[in-house]
mmCIF file of C-alpha atoms in Angstrom:
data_model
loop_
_atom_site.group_PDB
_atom_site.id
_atom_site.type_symbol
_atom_site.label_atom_id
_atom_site.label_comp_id
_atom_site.label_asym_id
_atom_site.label_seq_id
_atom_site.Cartn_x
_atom_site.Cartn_y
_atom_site.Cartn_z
ATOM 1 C CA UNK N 1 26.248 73.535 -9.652
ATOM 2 C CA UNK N 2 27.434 70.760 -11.205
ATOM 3 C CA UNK N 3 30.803 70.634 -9.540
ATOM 4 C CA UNK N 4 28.713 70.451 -6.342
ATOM 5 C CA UNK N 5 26.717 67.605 -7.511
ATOM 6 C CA UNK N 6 29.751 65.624 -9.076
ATOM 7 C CA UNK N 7 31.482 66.199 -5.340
ATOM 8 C CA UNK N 8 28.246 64.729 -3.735
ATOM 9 C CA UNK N 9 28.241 61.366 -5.839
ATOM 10 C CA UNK N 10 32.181 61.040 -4.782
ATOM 11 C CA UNK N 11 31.347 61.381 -1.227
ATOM 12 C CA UNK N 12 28.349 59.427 -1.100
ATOM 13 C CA UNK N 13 30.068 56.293 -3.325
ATOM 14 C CA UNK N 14 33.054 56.692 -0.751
ATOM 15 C CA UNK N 15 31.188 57.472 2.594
ATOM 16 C CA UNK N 16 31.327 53.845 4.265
ATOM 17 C CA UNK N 17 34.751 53.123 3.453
ATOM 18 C CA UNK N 18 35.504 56.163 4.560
ATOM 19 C CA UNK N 19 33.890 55.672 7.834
ATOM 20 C CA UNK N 20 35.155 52.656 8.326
ATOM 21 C CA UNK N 21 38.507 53.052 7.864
ATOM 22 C CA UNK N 22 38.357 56.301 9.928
ATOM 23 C CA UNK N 23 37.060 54.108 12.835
ATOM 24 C CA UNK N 24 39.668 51.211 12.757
ATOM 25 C CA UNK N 25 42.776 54.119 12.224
ATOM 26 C CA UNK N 26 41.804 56.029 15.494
ATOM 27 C CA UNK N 27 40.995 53.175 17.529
ATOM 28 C CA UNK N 28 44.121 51.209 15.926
ATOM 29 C CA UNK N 29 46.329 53.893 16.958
ATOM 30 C CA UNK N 30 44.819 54.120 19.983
ATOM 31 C CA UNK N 31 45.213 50.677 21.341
ATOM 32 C CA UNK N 32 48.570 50.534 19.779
ATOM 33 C CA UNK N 33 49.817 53.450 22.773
ATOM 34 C CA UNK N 34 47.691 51.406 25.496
ATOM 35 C CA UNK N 35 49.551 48.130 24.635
ATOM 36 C CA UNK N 36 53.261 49.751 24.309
ATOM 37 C CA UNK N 37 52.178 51.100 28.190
ATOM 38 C CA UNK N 38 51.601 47.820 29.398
ATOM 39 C CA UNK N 39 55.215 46.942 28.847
ATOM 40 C CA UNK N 40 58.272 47.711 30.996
ATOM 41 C CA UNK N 41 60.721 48.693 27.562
ATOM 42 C CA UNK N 42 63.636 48.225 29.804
ATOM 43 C CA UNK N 43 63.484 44.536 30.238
ATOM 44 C CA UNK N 44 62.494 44.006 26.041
ATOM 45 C CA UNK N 45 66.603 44.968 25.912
ATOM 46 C CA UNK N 46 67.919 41.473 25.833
ATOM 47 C CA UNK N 47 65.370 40.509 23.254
ATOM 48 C CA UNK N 48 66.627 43.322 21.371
ATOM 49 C CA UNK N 49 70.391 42.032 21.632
ATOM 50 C CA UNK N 50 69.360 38.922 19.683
ATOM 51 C CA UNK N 51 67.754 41.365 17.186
ATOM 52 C CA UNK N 52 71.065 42.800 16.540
ATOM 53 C CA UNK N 53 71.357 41.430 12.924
ATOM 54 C CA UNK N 54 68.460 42.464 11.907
ATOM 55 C CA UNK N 55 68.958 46.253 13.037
ATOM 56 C CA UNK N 56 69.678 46.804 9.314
ATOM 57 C CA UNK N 57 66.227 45.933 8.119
ATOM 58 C CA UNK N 58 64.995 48.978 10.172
ATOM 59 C CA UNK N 59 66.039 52.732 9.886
ATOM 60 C CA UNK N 60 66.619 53.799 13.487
ATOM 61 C CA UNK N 61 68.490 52.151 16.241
ATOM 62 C CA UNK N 62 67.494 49.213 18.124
ATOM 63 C CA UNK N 63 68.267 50.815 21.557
ATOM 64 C CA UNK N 64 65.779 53.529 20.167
ATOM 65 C CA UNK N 65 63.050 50.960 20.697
ATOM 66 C CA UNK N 66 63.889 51.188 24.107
ATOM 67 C CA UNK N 67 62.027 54.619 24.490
ATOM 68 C CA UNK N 68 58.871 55.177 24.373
ATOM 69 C CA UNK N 69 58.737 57.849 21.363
ATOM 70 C CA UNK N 70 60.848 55.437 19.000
ATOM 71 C CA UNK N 71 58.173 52.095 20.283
ATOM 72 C CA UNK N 72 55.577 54.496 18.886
ATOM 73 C CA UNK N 73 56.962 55.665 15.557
ATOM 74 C CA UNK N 74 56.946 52.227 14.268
ATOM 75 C CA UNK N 75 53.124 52.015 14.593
ATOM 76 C CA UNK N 76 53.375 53.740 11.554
ATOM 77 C CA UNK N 77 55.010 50.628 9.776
ATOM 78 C CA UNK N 78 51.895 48.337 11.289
ATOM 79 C CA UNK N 79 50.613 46.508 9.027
ATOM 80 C CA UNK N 80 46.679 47.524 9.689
ATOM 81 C CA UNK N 81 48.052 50.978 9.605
ATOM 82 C CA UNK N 82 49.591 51.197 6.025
ATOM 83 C CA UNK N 83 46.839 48.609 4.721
ATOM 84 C CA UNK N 84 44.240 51.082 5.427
ATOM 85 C CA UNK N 85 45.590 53.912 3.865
ATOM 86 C CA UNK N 86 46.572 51.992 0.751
ATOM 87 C CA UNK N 87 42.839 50.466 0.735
ATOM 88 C CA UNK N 88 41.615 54.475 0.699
ATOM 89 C CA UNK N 89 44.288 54.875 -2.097
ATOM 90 C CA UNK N 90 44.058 52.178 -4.423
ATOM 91 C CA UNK N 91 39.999 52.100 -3.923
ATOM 92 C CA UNK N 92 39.006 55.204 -4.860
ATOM 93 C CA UNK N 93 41.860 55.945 -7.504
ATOM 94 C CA UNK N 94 40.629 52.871 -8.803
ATOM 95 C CA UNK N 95 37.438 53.812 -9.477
ATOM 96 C CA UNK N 96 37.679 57.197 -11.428
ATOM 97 C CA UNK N 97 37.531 56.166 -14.498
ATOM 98 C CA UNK N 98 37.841 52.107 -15.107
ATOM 99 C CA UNK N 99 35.676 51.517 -11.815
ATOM 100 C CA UNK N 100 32.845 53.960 -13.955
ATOM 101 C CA UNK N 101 33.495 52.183 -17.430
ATOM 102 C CA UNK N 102 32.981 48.708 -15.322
ATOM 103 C CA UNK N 103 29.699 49.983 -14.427
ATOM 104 C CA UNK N 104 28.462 51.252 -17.528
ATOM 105 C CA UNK N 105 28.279 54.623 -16.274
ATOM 106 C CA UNK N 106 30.721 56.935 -17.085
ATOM 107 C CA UNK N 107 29.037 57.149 -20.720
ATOM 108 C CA UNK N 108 25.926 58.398 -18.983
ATOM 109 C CA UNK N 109 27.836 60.848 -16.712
ATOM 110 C CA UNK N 110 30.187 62.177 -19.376
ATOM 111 C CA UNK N 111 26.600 62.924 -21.680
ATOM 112 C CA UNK N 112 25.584 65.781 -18.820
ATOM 113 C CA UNK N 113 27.254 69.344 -19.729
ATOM 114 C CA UNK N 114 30.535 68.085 -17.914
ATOM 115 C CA UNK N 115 34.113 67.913 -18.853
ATOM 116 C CA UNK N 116 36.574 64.793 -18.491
ATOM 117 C CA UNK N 117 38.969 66.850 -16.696
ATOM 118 C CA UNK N 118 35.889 68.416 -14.181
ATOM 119 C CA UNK N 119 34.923 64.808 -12.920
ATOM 120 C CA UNK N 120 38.500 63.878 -12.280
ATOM 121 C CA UNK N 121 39.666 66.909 -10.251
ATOM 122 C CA UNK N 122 36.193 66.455 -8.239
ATOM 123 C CA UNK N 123 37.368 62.713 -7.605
ATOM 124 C CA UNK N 124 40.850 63.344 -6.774
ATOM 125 C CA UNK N 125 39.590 66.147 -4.749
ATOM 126 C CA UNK N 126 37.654 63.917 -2.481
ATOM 127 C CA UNK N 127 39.966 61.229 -2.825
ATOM 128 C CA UNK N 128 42.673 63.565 -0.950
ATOM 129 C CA UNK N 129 40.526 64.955 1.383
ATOM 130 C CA UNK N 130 39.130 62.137 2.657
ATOM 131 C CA UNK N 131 43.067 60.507 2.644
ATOM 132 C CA UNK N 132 44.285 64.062 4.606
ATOM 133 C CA UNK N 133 41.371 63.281 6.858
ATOM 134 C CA UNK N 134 42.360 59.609 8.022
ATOM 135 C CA UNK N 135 45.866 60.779 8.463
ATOM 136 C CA UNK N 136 44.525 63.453 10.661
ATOM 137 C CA UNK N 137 42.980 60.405 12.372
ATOM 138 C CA UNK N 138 46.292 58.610 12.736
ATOM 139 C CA UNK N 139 48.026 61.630 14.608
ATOM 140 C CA UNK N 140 44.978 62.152 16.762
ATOM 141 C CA UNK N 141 44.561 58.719 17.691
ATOM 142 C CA UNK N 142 48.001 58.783 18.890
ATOM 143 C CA UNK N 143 47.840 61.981 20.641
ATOM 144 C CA UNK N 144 44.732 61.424 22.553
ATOM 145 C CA UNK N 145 46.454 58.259 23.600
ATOM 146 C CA UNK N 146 49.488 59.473 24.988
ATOM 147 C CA UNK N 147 47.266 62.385 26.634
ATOM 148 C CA UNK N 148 45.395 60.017 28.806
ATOM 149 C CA UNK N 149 47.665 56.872 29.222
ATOM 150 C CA UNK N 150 50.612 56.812 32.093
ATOM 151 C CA UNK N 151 53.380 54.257 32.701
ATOM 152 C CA UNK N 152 54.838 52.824 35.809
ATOM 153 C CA UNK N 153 58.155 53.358 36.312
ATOM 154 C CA UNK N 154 60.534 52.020 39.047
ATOM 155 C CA UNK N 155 62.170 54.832 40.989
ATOM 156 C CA UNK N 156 64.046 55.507 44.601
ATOM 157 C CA UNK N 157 63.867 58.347 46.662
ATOM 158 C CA UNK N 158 67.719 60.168 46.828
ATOM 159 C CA UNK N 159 69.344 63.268 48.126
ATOM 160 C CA UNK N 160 72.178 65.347 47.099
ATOM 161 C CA UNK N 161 75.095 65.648 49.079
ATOM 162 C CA UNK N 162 77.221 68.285 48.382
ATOM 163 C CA UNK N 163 80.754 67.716 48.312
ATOM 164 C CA UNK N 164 83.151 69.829 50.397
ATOM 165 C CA UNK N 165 85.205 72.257 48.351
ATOM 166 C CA UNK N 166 84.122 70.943 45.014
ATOM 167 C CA UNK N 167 81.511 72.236 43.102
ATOM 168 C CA UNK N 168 79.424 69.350 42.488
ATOM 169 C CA UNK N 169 76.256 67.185 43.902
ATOM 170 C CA UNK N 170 76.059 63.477 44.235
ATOM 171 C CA UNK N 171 72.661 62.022 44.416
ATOM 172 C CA UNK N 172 72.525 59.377 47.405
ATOM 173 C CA UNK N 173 70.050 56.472 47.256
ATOM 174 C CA UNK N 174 67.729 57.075 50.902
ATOM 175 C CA UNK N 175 65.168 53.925 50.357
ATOM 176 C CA UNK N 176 64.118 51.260 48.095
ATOM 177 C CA UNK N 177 62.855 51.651 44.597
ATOM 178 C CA UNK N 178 59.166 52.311 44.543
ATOM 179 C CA UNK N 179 56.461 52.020 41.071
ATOM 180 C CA UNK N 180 55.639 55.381 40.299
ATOM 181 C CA UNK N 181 52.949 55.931 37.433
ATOM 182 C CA UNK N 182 54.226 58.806 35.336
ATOM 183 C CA UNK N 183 52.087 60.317 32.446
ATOM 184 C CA UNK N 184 53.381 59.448 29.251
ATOM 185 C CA UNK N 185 52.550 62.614 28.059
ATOM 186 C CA UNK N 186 55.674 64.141 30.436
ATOM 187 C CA UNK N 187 58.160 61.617 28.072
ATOM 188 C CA UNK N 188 56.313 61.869 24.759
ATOM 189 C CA UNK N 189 55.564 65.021 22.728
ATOM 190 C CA UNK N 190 52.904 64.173 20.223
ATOM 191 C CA UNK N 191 53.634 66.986 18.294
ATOM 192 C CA UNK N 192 57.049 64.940 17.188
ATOM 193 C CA UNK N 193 54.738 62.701 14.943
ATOM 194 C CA UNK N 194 53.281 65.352 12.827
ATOM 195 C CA UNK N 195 55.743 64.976 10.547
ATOM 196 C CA UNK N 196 55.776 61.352 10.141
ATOM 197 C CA UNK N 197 51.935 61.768 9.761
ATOM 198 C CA UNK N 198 52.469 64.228 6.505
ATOM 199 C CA UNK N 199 54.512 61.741 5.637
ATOM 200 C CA UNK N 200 52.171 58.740 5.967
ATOM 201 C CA UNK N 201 50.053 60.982 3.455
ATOM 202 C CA UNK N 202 52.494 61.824 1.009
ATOM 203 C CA UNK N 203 53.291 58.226 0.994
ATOM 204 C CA UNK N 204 49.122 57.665 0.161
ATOM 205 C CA UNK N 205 48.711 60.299 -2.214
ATOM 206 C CA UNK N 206 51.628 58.647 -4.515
ATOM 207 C CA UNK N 207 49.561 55.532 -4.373
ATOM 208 C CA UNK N 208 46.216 57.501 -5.095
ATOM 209 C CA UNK N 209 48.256 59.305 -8.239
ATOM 210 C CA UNK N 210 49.343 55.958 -9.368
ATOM 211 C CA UNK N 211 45.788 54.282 -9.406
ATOM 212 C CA UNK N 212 44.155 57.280 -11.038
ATOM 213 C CA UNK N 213 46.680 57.104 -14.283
ATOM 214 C CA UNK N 214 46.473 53.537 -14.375
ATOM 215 C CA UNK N 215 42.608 53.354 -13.831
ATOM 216 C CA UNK N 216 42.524 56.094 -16.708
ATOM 217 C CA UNK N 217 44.186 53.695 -18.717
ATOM 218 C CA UNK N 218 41.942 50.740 -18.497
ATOM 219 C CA UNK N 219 38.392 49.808 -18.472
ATOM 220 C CA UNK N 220 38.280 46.744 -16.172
ATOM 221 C CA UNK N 221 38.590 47.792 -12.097
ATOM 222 C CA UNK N 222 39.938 44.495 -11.270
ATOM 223 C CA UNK N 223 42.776 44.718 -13.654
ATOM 224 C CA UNK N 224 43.790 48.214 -12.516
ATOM 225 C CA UNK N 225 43.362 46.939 -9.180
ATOM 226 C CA UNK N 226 46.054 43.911 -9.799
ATOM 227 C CA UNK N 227 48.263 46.534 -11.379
ATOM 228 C CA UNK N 228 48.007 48.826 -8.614
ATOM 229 C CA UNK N 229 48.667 46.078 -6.154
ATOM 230 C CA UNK N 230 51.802 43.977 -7.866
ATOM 231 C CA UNK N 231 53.492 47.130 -8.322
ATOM 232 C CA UNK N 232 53.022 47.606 -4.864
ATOM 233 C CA UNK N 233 54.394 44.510 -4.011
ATOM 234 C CA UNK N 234 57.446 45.058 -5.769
ATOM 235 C CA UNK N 235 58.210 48.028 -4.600
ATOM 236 C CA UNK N 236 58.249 46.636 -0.658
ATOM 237 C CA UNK N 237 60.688 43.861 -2.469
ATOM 238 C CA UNK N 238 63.154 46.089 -3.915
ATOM 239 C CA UNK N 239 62.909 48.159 -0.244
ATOM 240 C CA UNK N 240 63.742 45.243 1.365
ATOM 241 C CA UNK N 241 66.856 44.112 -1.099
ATOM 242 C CA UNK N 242 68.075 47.568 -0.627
ATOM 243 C CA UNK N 243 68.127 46.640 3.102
ATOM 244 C CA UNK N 244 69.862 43.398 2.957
ATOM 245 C CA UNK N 245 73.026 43.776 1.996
ATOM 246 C CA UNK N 246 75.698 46.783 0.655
ATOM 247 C CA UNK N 247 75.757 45.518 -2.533
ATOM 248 C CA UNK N 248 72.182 45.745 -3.452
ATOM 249 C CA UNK N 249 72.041 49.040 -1.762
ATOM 250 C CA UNK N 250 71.131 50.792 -4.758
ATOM 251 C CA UNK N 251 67.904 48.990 -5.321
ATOM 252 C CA UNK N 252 66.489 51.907 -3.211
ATOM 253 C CA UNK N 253 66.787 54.316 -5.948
ATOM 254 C CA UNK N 254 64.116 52.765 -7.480
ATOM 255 C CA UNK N 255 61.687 52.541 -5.328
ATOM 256 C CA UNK N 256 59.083 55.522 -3.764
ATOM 257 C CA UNK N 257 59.146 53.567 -0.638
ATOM 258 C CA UNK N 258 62.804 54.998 0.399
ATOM 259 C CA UNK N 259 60.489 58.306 0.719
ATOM 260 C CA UNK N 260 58.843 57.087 3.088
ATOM 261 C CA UNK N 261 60.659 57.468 6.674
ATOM 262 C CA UNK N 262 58.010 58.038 9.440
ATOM 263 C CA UNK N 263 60.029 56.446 11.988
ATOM 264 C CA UNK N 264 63.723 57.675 10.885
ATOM 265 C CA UNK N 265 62.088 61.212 11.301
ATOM 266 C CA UNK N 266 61.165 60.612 14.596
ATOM 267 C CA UNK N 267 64.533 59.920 15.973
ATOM 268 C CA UNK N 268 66.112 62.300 12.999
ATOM 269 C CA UNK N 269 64.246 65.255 15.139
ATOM 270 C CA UNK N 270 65.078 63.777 19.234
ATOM 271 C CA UNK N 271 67.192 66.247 20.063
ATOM 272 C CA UNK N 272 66.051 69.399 17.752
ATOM 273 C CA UNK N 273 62.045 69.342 16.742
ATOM 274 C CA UNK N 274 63.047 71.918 14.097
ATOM 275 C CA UNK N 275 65.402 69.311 12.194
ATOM 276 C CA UNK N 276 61.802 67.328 11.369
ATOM 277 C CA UNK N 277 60.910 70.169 8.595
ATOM 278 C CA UNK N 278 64.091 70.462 7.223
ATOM 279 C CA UNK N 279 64.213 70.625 3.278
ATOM 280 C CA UNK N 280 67.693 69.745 3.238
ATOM 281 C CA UNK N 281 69.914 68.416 5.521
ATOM 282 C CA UNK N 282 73.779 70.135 5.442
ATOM 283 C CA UNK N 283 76.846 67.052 5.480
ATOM 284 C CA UNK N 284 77.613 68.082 8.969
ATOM 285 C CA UNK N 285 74.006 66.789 10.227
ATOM 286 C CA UNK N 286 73.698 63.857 8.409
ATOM 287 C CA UNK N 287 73.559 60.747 11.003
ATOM 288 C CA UNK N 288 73.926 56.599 10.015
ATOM 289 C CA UNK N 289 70.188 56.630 10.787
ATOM 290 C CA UNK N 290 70.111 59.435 8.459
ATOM 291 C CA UNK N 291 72.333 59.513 5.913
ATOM 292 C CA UNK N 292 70.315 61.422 3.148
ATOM 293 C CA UNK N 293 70.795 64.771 1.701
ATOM 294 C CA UNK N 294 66.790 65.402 1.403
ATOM 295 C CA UNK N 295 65.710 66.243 4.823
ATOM 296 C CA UNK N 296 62.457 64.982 6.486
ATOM 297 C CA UNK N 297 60.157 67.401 4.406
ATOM 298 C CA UNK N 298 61.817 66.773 1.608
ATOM 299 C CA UNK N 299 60.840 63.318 1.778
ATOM 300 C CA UNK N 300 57.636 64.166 2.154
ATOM 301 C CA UNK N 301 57.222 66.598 -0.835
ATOM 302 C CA UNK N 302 59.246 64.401 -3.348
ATOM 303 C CA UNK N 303 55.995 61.604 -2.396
ATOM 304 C CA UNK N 304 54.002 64.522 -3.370
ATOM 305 C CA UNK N 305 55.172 65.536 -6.340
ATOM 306 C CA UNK N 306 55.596 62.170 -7.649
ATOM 307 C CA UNK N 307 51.858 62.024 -6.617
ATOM 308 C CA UNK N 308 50.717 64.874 -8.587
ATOM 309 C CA UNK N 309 52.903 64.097 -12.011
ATOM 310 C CA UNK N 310 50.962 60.491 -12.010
ATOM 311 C CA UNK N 311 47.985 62.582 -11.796
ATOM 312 C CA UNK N 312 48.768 64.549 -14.668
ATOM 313 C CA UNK N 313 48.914 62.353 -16.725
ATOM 314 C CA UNK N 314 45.629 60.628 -15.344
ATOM 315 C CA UNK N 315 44.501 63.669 -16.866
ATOM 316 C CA UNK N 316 46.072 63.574 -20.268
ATOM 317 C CA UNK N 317 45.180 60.082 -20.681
ATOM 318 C CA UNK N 318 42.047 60.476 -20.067
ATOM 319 C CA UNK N 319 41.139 63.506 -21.665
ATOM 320 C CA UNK N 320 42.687 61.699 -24.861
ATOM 321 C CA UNK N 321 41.356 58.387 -24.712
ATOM 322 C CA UNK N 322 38.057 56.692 -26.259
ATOM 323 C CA UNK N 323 35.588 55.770 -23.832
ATOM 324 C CA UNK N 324 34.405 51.967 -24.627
ATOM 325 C CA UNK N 325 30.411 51.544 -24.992
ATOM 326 C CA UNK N 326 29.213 49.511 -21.800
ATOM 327 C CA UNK N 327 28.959 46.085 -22.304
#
């Protein structure tokens, strides 16, 4: 009974930024396909050629940009995209414990015939069910989108002509090029970005871990908040120093964001949709735009287990801790 009530006041405290962030991840993803349709990828390529010292900064080929299923995987790098999730993340973690000590209510709540450790799995419960559910979002956005959007492409009726005593075919132009609109469902599989979508969650439910110990650790929301947030920060710095040059490679041991490789898995998988759930990737297989020894869902479930050993200790912390008066 009081598990259901407990899972109630998460939802309800969390229902309109759920909603809303539910709404702007569909329709974001959404728009994103329509707008990548709009554009003939073939004549970006000379753009792309002055791009060429940057291709570092990104994990997958430049010509891969070219396609239409590599121009899509890096909607998971969009900005609106990741802020979302990370809102979700950092919100609710947030307030668990720090957000309810802000308020002057966790005193009250903790006086009902409830344990510390009850309220917290109810919040992280909802807090990773409503995170699972916008990802869900994400992937169906997309997939909806490439179901109903097509692309024009330019193409010119030919023949084959056989050659005499030889084995082989040789396709003959018979009239000028023509616009053809092709479903981009025929040159995208949307089931190739279910993998960067578990991904995209892992990558949340770190965050969420992370807000929850530090939120049990405090008793002001806006300071866990700002610690939540600059730690963020520096993470996406030390990603990007282990991008600019060789020799501060290594900077990317030491940050969670080098787990996170939505768009690397995408072209990881191009020619074999298996190689996306790989927990390990053998020498042999290992490519410059994947180099790693964790495959794909190993990626994913080192996020997750970092994830759940910051909520762990949520828990210890706050089963151990005073809880301040309200002010």
């Amino acid at each position: 009974m009081m598990t259901r009530l407990l899972i109630q006041k998460s939802l309800r405290e969390s229902a309109w930024l759920l909603v809303a962030c539910a709404c702007l991840l569909f329709l974001f993803c959404w728009v994103s396909v329509w707008l990548i349709c709009q554009f003939d990828l073939q004549q970006i390529e000379p753009l792309l050629r002055q791009l060429k010292p940057f291709e570092r900064f990104i994990p997958i080929p430049l010509e891969q940009l070219l396609t239409y299923s590599g121009s899509l995987s890096m909607v998971f790098h969009e900005p609106v995209l990741v802020t979302c999730v990370l809102v979700w993340s950092i919100a609710r973690g947030s307030d668990a414990v720090s957000g309810e000590i802000n308020r002057g209510t966790l005193e009250m709540l903790l006086a009902q015939p409830i344990g510390r450790l009850r309220w917290l799995a109810c919040h992280t419960t909802v807090c990773s069910v409503g995170l699972a559910l916008l990802c869900g979002l994400v992937w169906l956005g997309l997939a909806c989108s490439i179901r109903t959007q097509s692309v024009r492409q330019e193409m010119a009726p030919t023949v084959d002509i056989s050659l005499p005593l030889l084995p082989w075919t040789v396709p003959i132009r018979v009239g000028p090029a023509q616009q053809v609109e092709t479903p981009l469902a025929r040159l995208v599989d949307s089931s190739r970005f279910i993998a960067p979508t578990c991904n995209l969650f892992g990558m949340g439910f770190f965050v969420l871990g992370l807000s929850l110990f530090f939120s049990s650790c405090d008793r002001y929301r806006w300071r866990t908040l700002g610690i939540v947030i600059g730690i963020f920060v520096i993470q996406m710095l030390l990603r990007l120093l282990s991008k600019a040059t060789d020799a501060t490679a290594f900077f990317g041991y030491f940050t969670f964001l080098s787990a996170y490789q939505p768009d690397a898995m995408v072209h990881f998988a191009r020619d074999n949709s298996a190689a996306a759930w790989w927990l390990w990737v053998p020498s042999d297989q290992r490519t410059l735009s994947w180099p790693y020894a964790l495959g794909p869902l190993g990626m994913t479930l080192m996020l997750l287990v970092g994830g759940s050993l910051w909520i762990i200790l949520a828990a210890w912390r706050f089963r151990s801790r005073d809880i301040p008066a309200p002010l």
